[in-house]
mmCIF file of C-alpha atoms in Angstrom:
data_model
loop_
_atom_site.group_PDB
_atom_site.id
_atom_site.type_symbol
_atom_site.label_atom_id
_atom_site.label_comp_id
_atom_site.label_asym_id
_atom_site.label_seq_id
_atom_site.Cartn_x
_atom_site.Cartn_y
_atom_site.Cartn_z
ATOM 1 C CA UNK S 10 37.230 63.061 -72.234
ATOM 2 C CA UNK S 11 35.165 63.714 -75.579
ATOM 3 C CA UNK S 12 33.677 60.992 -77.151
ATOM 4 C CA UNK S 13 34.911 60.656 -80.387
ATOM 5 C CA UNK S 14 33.873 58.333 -83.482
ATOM 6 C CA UNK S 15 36.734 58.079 -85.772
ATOM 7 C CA UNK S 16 34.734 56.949 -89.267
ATOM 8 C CA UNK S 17 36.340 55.432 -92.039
ATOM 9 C CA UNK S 18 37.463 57.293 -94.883
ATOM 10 C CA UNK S 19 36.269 56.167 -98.751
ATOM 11 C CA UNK S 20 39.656 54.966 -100.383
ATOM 12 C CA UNK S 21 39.309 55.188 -104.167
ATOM 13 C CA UNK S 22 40.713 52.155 -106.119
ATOM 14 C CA UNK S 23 44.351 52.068 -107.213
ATOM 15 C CA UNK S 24 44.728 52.763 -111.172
ATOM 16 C CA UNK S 25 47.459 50.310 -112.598
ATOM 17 C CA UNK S 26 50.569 52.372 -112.860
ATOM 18 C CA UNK S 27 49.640 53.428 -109.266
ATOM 19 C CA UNK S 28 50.128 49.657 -107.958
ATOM 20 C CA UNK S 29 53.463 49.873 -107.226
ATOM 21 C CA UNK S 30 52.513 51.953 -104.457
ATOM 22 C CA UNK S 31 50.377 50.137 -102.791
ATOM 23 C CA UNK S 32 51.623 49.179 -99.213
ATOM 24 C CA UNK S 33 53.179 45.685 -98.909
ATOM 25 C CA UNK S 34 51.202 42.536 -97.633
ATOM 26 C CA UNK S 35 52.767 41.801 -94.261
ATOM 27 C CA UNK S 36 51.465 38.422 -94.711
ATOM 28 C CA UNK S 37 53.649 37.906 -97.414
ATOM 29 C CA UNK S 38 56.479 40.390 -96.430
ATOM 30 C CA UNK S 39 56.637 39.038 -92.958
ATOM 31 C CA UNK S 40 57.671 42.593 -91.806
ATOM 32 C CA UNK S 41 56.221 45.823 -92.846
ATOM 33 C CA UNK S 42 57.892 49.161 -93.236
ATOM 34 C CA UNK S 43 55.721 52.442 -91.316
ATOM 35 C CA UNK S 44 56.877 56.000 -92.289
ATOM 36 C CA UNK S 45 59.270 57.822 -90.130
ATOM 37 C CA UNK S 46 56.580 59.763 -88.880
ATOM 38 C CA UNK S 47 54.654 56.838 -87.324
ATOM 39 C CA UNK S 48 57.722 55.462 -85.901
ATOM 40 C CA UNK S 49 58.268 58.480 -84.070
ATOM 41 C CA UNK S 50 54.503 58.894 -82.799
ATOM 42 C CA UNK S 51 54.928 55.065 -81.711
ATOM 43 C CA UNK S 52 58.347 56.100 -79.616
ATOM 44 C CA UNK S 53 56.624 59.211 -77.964
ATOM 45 C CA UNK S 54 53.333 56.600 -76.648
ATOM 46 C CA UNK S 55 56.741 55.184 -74.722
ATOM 47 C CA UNK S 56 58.005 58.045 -72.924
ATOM 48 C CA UNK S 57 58.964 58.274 -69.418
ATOM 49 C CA UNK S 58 59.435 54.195 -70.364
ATOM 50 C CA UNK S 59 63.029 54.102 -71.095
ATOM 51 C CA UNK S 60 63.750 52.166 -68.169
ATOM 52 C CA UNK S 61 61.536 49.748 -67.876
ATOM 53 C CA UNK S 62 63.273 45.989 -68.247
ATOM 54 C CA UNK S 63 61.034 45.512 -71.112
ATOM 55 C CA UNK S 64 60.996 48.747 -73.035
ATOM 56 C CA UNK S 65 63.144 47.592 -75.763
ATOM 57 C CA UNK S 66 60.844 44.829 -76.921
ATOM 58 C CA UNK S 67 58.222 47.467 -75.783
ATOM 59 C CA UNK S 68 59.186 49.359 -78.559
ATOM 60 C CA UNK S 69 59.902 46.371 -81.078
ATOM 61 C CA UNK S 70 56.510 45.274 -80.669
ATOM 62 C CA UNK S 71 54.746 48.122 -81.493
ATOM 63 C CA UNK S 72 56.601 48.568 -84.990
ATOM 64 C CA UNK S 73 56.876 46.395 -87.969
ATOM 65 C CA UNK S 74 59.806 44.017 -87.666
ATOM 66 C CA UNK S 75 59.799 39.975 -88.139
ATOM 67 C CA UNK S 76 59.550 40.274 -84.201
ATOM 68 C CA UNK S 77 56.613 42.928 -84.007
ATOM 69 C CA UNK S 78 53.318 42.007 -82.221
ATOM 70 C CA UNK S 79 52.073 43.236 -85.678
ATOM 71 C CA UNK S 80 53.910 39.735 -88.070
ATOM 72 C CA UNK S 81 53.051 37.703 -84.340
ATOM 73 C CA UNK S 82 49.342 38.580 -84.572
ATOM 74 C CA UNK S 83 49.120 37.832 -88.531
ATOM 75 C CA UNK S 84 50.984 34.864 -88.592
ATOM 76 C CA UNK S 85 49.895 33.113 -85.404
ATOM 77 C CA UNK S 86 46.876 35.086 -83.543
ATOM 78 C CA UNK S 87 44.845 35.034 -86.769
ATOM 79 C CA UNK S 88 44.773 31.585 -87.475
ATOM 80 C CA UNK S 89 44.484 30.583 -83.942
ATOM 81 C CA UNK S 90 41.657 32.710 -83.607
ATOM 82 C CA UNK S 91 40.175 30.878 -87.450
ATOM 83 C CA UNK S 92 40.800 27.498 -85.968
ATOM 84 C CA UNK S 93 38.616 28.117 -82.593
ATOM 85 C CA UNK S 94 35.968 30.524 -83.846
ATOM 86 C CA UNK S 95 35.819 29.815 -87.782
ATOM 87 C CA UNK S 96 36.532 32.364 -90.367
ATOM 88 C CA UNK S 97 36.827 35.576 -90.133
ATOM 89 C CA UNK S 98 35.613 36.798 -93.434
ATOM 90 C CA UNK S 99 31.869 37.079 -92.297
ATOM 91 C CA UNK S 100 32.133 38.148 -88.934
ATOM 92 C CA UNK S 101 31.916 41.136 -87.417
ATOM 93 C CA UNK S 102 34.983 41.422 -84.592
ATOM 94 C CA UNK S 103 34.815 44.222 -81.677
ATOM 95 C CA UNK S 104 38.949 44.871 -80.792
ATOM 96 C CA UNK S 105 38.599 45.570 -77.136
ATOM 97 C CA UNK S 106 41.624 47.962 -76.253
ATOM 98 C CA UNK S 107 42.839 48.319 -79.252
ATOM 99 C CA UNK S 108 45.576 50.752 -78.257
ATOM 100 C CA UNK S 109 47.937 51.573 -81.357
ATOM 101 C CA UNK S 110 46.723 49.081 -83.710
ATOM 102 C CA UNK S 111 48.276 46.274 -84.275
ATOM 103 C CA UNK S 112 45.489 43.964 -83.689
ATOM 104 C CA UNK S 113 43.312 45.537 -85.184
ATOM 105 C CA UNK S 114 45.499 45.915 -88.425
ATOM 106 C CA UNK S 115 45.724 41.689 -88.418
ATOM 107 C CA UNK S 116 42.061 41.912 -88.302
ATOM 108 C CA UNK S 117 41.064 44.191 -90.641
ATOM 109 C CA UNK S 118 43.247 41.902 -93.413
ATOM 110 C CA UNK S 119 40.965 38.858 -92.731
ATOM 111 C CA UNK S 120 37.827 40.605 -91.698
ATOM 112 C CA UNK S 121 35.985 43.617 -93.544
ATOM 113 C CA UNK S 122 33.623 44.331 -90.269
ATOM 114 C CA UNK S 123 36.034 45.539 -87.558
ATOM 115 C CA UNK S 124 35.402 47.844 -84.895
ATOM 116 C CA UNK S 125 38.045 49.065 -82.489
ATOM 117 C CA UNK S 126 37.970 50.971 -79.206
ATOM 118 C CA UNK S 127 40.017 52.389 -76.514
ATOM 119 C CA UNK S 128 39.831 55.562 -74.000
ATOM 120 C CA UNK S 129 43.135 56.836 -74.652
ATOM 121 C CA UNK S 130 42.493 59.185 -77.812
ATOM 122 C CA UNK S 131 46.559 59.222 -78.070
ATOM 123 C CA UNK S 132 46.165 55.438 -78.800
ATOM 124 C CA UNK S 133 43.543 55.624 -81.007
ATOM 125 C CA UNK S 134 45.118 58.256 -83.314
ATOM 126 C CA UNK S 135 48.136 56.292 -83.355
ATOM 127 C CA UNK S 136 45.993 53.252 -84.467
ATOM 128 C CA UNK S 137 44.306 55.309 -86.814
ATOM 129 C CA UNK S 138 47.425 56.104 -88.463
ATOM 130 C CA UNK S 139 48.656 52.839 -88.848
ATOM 131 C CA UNK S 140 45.388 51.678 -90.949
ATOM 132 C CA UNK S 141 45.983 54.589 -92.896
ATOM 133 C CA UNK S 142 49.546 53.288 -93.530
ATOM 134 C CA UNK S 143 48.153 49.831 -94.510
ATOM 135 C CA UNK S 144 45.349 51.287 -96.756
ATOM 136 C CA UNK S 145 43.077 49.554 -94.684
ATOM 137 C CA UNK S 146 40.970 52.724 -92.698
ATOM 138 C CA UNK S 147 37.657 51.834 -94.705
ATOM 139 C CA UNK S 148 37.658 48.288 -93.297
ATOM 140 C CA UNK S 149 37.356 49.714 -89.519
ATOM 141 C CA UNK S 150 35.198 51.985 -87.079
ATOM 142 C CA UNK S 151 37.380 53.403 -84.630
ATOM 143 C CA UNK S 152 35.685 54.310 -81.486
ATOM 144 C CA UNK S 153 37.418 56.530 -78.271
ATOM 145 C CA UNK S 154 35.161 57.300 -74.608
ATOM 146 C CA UNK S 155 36.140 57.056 -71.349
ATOM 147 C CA UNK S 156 32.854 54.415 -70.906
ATOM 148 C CA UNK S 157 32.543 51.779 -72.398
ATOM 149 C CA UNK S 158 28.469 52.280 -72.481
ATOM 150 C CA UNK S 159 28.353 55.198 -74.246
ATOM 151 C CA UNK S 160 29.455 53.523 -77.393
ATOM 152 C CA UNK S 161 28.096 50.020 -77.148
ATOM 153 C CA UNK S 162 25.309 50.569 -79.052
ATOM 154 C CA UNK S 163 27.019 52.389 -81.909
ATOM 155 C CA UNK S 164 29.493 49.295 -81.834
ATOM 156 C CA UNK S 165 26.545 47.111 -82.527
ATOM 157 C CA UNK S 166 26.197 43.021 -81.437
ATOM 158 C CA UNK S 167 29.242 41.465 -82.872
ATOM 159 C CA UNK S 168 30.705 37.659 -83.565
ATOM 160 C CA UNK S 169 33.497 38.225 -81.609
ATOM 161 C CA UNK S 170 35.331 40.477 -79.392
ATOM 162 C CA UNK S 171 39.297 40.424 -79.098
ATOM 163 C CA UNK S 172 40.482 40.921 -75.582
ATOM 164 C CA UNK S 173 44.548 40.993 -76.220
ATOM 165 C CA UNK S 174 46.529 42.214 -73.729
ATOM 166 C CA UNK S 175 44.039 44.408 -71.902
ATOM 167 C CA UNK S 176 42.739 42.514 -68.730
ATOM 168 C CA UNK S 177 45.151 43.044 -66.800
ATOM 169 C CA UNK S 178 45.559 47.019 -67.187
ATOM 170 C CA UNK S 179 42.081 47.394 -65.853
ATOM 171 C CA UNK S 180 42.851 48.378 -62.062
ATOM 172 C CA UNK S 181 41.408 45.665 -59.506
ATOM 173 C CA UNK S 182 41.195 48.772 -57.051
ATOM 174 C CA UNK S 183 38.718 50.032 -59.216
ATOM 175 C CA UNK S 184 36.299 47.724 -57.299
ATOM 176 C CA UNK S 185 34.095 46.016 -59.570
ATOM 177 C CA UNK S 186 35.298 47.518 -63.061
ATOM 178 C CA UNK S 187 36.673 44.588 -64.492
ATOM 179 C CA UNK S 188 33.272 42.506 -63.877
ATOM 180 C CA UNK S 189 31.435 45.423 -65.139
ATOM 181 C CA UNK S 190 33.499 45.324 -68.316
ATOM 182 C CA UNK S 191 33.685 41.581 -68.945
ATOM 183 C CA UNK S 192 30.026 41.673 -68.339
ATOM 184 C CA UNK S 193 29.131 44.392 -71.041
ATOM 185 C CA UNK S 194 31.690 42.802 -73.303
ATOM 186 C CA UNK S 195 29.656 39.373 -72.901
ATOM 187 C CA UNK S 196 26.100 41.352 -73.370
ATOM 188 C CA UNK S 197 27.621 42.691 -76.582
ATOM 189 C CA UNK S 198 28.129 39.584 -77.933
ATOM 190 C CA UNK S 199 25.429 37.935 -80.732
ATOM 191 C CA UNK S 200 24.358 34.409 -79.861
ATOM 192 C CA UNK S 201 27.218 31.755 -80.661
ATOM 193 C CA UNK S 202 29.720 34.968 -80.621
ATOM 194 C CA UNK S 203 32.827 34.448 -78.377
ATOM 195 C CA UNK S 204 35.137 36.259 -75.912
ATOM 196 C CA UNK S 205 38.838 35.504 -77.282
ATOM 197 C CA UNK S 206 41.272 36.476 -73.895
ATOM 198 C CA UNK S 207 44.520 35.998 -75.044
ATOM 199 C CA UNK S 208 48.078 37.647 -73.854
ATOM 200 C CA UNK S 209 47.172 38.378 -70.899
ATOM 201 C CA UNK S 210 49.728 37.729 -67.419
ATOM 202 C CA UNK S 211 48.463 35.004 -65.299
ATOM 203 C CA UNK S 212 48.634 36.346 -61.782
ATOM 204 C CA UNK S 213 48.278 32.413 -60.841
ATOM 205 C CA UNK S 214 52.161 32.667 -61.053
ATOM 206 C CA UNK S 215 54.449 34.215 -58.852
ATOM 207 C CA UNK S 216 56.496 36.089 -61.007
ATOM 208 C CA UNK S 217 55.576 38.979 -63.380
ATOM 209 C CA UNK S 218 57.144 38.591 -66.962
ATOM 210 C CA UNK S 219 54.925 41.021 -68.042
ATOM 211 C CA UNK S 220 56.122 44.804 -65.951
ATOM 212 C CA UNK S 221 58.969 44.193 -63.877
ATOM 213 C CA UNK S 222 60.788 41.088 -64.268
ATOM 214 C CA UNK S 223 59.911 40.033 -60.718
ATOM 215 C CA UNK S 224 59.013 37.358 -58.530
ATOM 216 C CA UNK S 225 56.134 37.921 -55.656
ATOM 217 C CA UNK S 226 54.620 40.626 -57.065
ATOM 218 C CA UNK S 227 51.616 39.088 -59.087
ATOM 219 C CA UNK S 228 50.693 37.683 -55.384
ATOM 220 C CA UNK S 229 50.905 40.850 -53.624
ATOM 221 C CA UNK S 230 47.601 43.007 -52.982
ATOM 222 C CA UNK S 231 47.018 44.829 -56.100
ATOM 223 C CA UNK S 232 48.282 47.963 -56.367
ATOM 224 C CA UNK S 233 50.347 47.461 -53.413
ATOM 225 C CA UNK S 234 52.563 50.008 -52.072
ATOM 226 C CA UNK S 235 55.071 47.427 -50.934
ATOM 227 C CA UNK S 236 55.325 45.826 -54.093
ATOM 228 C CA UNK S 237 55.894 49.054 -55.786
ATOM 229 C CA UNK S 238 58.725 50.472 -53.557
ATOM 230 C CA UNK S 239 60.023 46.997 -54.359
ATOM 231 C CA UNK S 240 60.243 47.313 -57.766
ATOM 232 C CA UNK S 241 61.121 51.044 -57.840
ATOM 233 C CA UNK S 242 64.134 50.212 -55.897
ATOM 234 C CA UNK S 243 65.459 47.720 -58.081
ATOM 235 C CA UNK S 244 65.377 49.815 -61.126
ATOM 236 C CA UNK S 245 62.070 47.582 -62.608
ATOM 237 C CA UNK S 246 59.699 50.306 -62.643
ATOM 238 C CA UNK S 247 59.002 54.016 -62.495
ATOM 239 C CA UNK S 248 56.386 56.452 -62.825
ATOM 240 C CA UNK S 249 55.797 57.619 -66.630
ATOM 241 C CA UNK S 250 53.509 60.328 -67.998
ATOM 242 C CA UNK S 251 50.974 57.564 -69.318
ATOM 243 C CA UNK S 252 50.449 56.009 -66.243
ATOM 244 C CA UNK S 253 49.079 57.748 -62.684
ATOM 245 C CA UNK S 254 51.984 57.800 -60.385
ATOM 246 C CA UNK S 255 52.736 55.459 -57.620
ATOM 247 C CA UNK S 256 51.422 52.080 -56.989
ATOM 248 C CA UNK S 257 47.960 52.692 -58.957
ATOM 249 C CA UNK S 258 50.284 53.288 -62.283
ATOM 250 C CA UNK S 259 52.291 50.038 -62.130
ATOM 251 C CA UNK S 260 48.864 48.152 -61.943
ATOM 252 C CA UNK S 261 47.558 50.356 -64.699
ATOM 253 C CA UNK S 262 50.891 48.885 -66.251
ATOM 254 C CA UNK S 263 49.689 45.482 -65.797
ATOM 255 C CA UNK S 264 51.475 44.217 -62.963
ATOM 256 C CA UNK S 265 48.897 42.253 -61.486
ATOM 257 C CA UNK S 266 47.607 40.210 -64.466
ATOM 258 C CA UNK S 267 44.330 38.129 -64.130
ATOM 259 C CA UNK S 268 43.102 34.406 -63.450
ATOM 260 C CA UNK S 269 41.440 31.835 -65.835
ATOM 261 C CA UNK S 270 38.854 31.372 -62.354
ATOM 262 C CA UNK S 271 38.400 35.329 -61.769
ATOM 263 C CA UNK S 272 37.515 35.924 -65.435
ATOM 264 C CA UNK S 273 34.520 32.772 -65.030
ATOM 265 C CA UNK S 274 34.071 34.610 -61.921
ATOM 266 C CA UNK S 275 32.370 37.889 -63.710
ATOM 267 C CA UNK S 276 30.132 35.998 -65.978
ATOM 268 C CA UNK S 277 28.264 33.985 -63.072
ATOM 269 C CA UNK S 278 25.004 33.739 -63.942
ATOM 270 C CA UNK S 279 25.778 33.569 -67.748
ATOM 271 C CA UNK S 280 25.096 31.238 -70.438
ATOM 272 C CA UNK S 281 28.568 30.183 -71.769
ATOM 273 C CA UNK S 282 31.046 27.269 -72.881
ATOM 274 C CA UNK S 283 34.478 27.256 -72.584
ATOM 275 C CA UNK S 284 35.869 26.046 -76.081
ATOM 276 C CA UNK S 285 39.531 25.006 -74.283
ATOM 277 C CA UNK S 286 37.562 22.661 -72.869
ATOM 278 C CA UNK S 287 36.267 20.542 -75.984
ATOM 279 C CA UNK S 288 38.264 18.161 -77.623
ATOM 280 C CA UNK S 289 41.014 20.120 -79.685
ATOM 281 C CA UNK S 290 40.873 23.463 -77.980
ATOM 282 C CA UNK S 291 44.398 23.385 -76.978
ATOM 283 C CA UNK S 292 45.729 22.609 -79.714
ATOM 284 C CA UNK S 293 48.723 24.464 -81.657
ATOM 285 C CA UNK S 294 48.909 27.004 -78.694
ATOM 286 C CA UNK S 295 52.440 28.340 -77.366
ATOM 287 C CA UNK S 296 51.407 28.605 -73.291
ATOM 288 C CA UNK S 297 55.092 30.419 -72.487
ATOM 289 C CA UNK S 298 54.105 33.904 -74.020
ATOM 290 C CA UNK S 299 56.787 36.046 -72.341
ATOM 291 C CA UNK S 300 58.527 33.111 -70.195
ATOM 292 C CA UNK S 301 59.926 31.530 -73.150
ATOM 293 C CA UNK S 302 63.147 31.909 -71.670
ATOM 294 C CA UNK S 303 61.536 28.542 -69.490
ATOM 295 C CA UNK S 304 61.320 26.286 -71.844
ATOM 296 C CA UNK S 305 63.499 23.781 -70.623
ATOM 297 C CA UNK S 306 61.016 22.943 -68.185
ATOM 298 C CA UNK S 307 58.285 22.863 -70.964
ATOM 299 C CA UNK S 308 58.069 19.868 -71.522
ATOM 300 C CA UNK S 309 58.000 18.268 -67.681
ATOM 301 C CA UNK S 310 55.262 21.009 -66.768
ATOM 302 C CA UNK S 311 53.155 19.949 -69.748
ATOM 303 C CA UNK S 312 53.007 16.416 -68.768
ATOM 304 C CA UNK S 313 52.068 17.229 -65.184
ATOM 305 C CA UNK S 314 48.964 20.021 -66.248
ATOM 306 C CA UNK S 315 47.641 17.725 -68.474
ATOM 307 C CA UNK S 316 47.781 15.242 -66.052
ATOM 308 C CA UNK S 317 45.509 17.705 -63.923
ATOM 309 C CA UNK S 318 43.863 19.900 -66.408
ATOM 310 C CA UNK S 319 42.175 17.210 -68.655
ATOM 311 C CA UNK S 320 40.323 15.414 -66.252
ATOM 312 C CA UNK S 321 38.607 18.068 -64.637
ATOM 313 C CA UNK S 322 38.079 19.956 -68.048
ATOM 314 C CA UNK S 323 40.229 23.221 -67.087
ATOM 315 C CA UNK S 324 41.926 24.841 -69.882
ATOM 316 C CA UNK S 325 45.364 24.193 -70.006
ATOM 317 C CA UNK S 326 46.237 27.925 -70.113
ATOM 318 C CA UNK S 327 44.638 28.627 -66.814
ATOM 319 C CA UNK S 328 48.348 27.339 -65.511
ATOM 320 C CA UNK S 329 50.345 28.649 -67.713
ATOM 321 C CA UNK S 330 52.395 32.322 -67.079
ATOM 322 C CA UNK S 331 49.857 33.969 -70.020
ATOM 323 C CA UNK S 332 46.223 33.156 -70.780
ATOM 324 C CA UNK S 333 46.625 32.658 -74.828
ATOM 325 C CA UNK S 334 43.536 31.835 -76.822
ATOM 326 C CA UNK S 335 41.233 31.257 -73.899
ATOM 327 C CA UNK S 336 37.931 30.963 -75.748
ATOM 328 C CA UNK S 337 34.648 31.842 -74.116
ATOM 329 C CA UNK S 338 31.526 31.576 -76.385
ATOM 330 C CA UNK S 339 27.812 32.673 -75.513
ATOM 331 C CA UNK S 340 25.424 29.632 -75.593
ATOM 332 C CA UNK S 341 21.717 30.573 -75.009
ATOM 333 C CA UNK S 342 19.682 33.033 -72.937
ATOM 334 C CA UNK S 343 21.656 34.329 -69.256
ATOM 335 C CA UNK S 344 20.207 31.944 -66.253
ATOM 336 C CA UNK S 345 17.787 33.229 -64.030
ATOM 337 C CA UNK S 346 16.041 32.205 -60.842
ATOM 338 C CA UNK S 347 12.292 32.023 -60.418
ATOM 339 C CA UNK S 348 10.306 31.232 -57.419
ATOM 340 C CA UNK S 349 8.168 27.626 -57.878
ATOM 341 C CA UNK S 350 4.910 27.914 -57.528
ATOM 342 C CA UNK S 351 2.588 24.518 -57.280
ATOM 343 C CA UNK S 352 1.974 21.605 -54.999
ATOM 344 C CA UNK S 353 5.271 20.039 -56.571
ATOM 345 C CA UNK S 354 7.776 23.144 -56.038
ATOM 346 C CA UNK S 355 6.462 23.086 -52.185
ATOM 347 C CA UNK S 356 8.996 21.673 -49.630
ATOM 348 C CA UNK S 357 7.902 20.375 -46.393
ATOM 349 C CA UNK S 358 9.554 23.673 -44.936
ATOM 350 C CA UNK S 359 8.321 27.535 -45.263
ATOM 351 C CA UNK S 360 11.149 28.349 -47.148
ATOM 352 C CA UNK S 361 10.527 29.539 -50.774
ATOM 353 C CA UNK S 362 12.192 27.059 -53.383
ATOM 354 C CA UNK S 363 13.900 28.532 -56.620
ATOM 355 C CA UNK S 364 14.237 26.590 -59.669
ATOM 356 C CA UNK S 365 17.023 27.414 -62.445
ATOM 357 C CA UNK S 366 16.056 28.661 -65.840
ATOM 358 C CA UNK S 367 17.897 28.480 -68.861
#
């Protein structure tokens, strides 16, 4: 795959008689109307999807309805993001994954520095489109490789770098590319910047809201052959041209999601605060993401995390069916061991002592 820098276009101004035309606030709207022609190039990214248990909100999502992901991200994800990590006007935001656009479309009304990236160049086209159909392609650098390092540099250090909804496509049998990603992703960041995770399936719980509607399969082996049988048989999954076939597509799919522990995991040896954990940092969030269905049991379950959670300063989301707003922000300089040297570093044994180093 090319790489491919997809720059921003100079819009001119809109003359006066011309305003009429200009493309409706979805802020204000709370829906927004795309062209026929994006509609369609949104229903071909889902082909080979029709039956999928999910591929009717699938395809909601990715258009402009009250329901979209689109009106979800500006009216909630925006101001969620504002309340943890400040405004957004004079920041400079990386959209990790940005597939068709969506997110980065919430962004680029609140933030005139945005930078978006993905490796599927279908995706990014798509996305592309969509700022087009906003008026909004001048506001946003649109970036497509298959590595993330080949572009990192271009992208610049940034404030803040949206993970949403991409974790948990990034195969675990890929051995070692998450940490490798989450890693770069951290490096990227400026000093104070943050890592905002957010939408992404907890495999902490047994059941996958996110793929196939089933239970057990978020604790089988990732990118088990078992589990996909499983849920090919019960008419919850199938192969489709965007995905590799077999087992290796359904975790591509994002069957296996991703821990609050496994994501602290990568950044061992990093400087780093979790913001969930201050006072404050979980408030206003919705944990249920796609179990809403669960809410009757809401309430109890709340009562009983907190119960745990709080004490022992873990983020209520890392027990929850989605990790929403988990908010990871870059404190100082990465920790590194040194040896001691000196009458005072020396033990009574012949073993070297190391010291840690902020």
């Amino acid at each position: 795959m090319a790489l491919r820098e997809v720059e921003p276009e100079a819009g001119e101004p809109l003359k006066p008689r011309e305003a009429k035309h200009r493309p409706a606030n979805p802020r204000v709207a709370g829906s927004f109307q795309y062209s026929s022609e994006f509609r369609k190039r949104s229903k071909n990214l889902l082909r080979g999807m029709e039956h999928f248990p999910n591929y009717s909100k699938y395809l909601e999502d990715e258009l402009g309805g009250p329901n979209s992901r689109l009106i979800h991200f500006i009216q909630y994800l925006i101001p969620e993001i504002e309340y943890r990590c400040g405004p957004l006007a004079d920041k400079s935001v990386l959209d990790f994954g940005c597939g068709p656009g969506p997110s980065t479309v919430a962004l680029a009304l609140n933030c005139p520095s945005v930078a978006g990236y993905d490796i599927d160049p279908e995706l990014v086209d798509v996305c592309r489109m969509r700022l087009k159909e906003h008026g909004l392609e001048s506001r946003v650098r649109l970036y497509c490789a298959p590595n993330l390092e080949d572009v990192k540099d271009r992208i610049g250090p940034v404030d803040l770098i949206l993970l949403c909804g991409v974790i948990e496509h990034i195969p675990l049998t890929e051995r070692g590319l998450r940490r490798r990603l989450i890693r770069t992703l951290f490096k990227m960041l400026k000093p104070g910047g943050s890592l905002y995770i957010y939408d992404t399936p907890n495999r902490a719980w047994p059941f996958d809201f996110h793929t196939t509607g089933l239970p057990w399969i978020p604790w089988t082996k990732p990118g088990s052959q078992g589990a996909y049988r499983r849920a090919v048989r019960a008419g919850r999954y199938g192969d489709s041209p965007r995905y590799t076939p077999g087992p290796r597509g359904m975790e591509q799919c994002g069957a296996w999601g991703a821990t609050y522990w496994e994501i602290l995991g990568y950044l061992k040896g990093e400087s780093f605060r979790v913001e969930n954990t201050r006072p404050g940092g979980n408030k206003h969030i919705d944990y249920l993401g796609g179990a809403r269905r669960f809410r009757l049991v809401r309430y109890p379950f709340d009562f009983f995390v907190g119960l745990l959670a709080r004490p022992l300063r873990i983020p209520i989301t890392a027990f929850y069916p989605f990790l929403d707003n988990l908010v990871i922000t870059k404190t100082g300089a990465p920790k590194r061991t040194v040896k001691a040297e000196g009458s005072r570093a020396r033990s009574s044994s012949s073993s070297p002592t190391f010291v840690t180093v902020r």
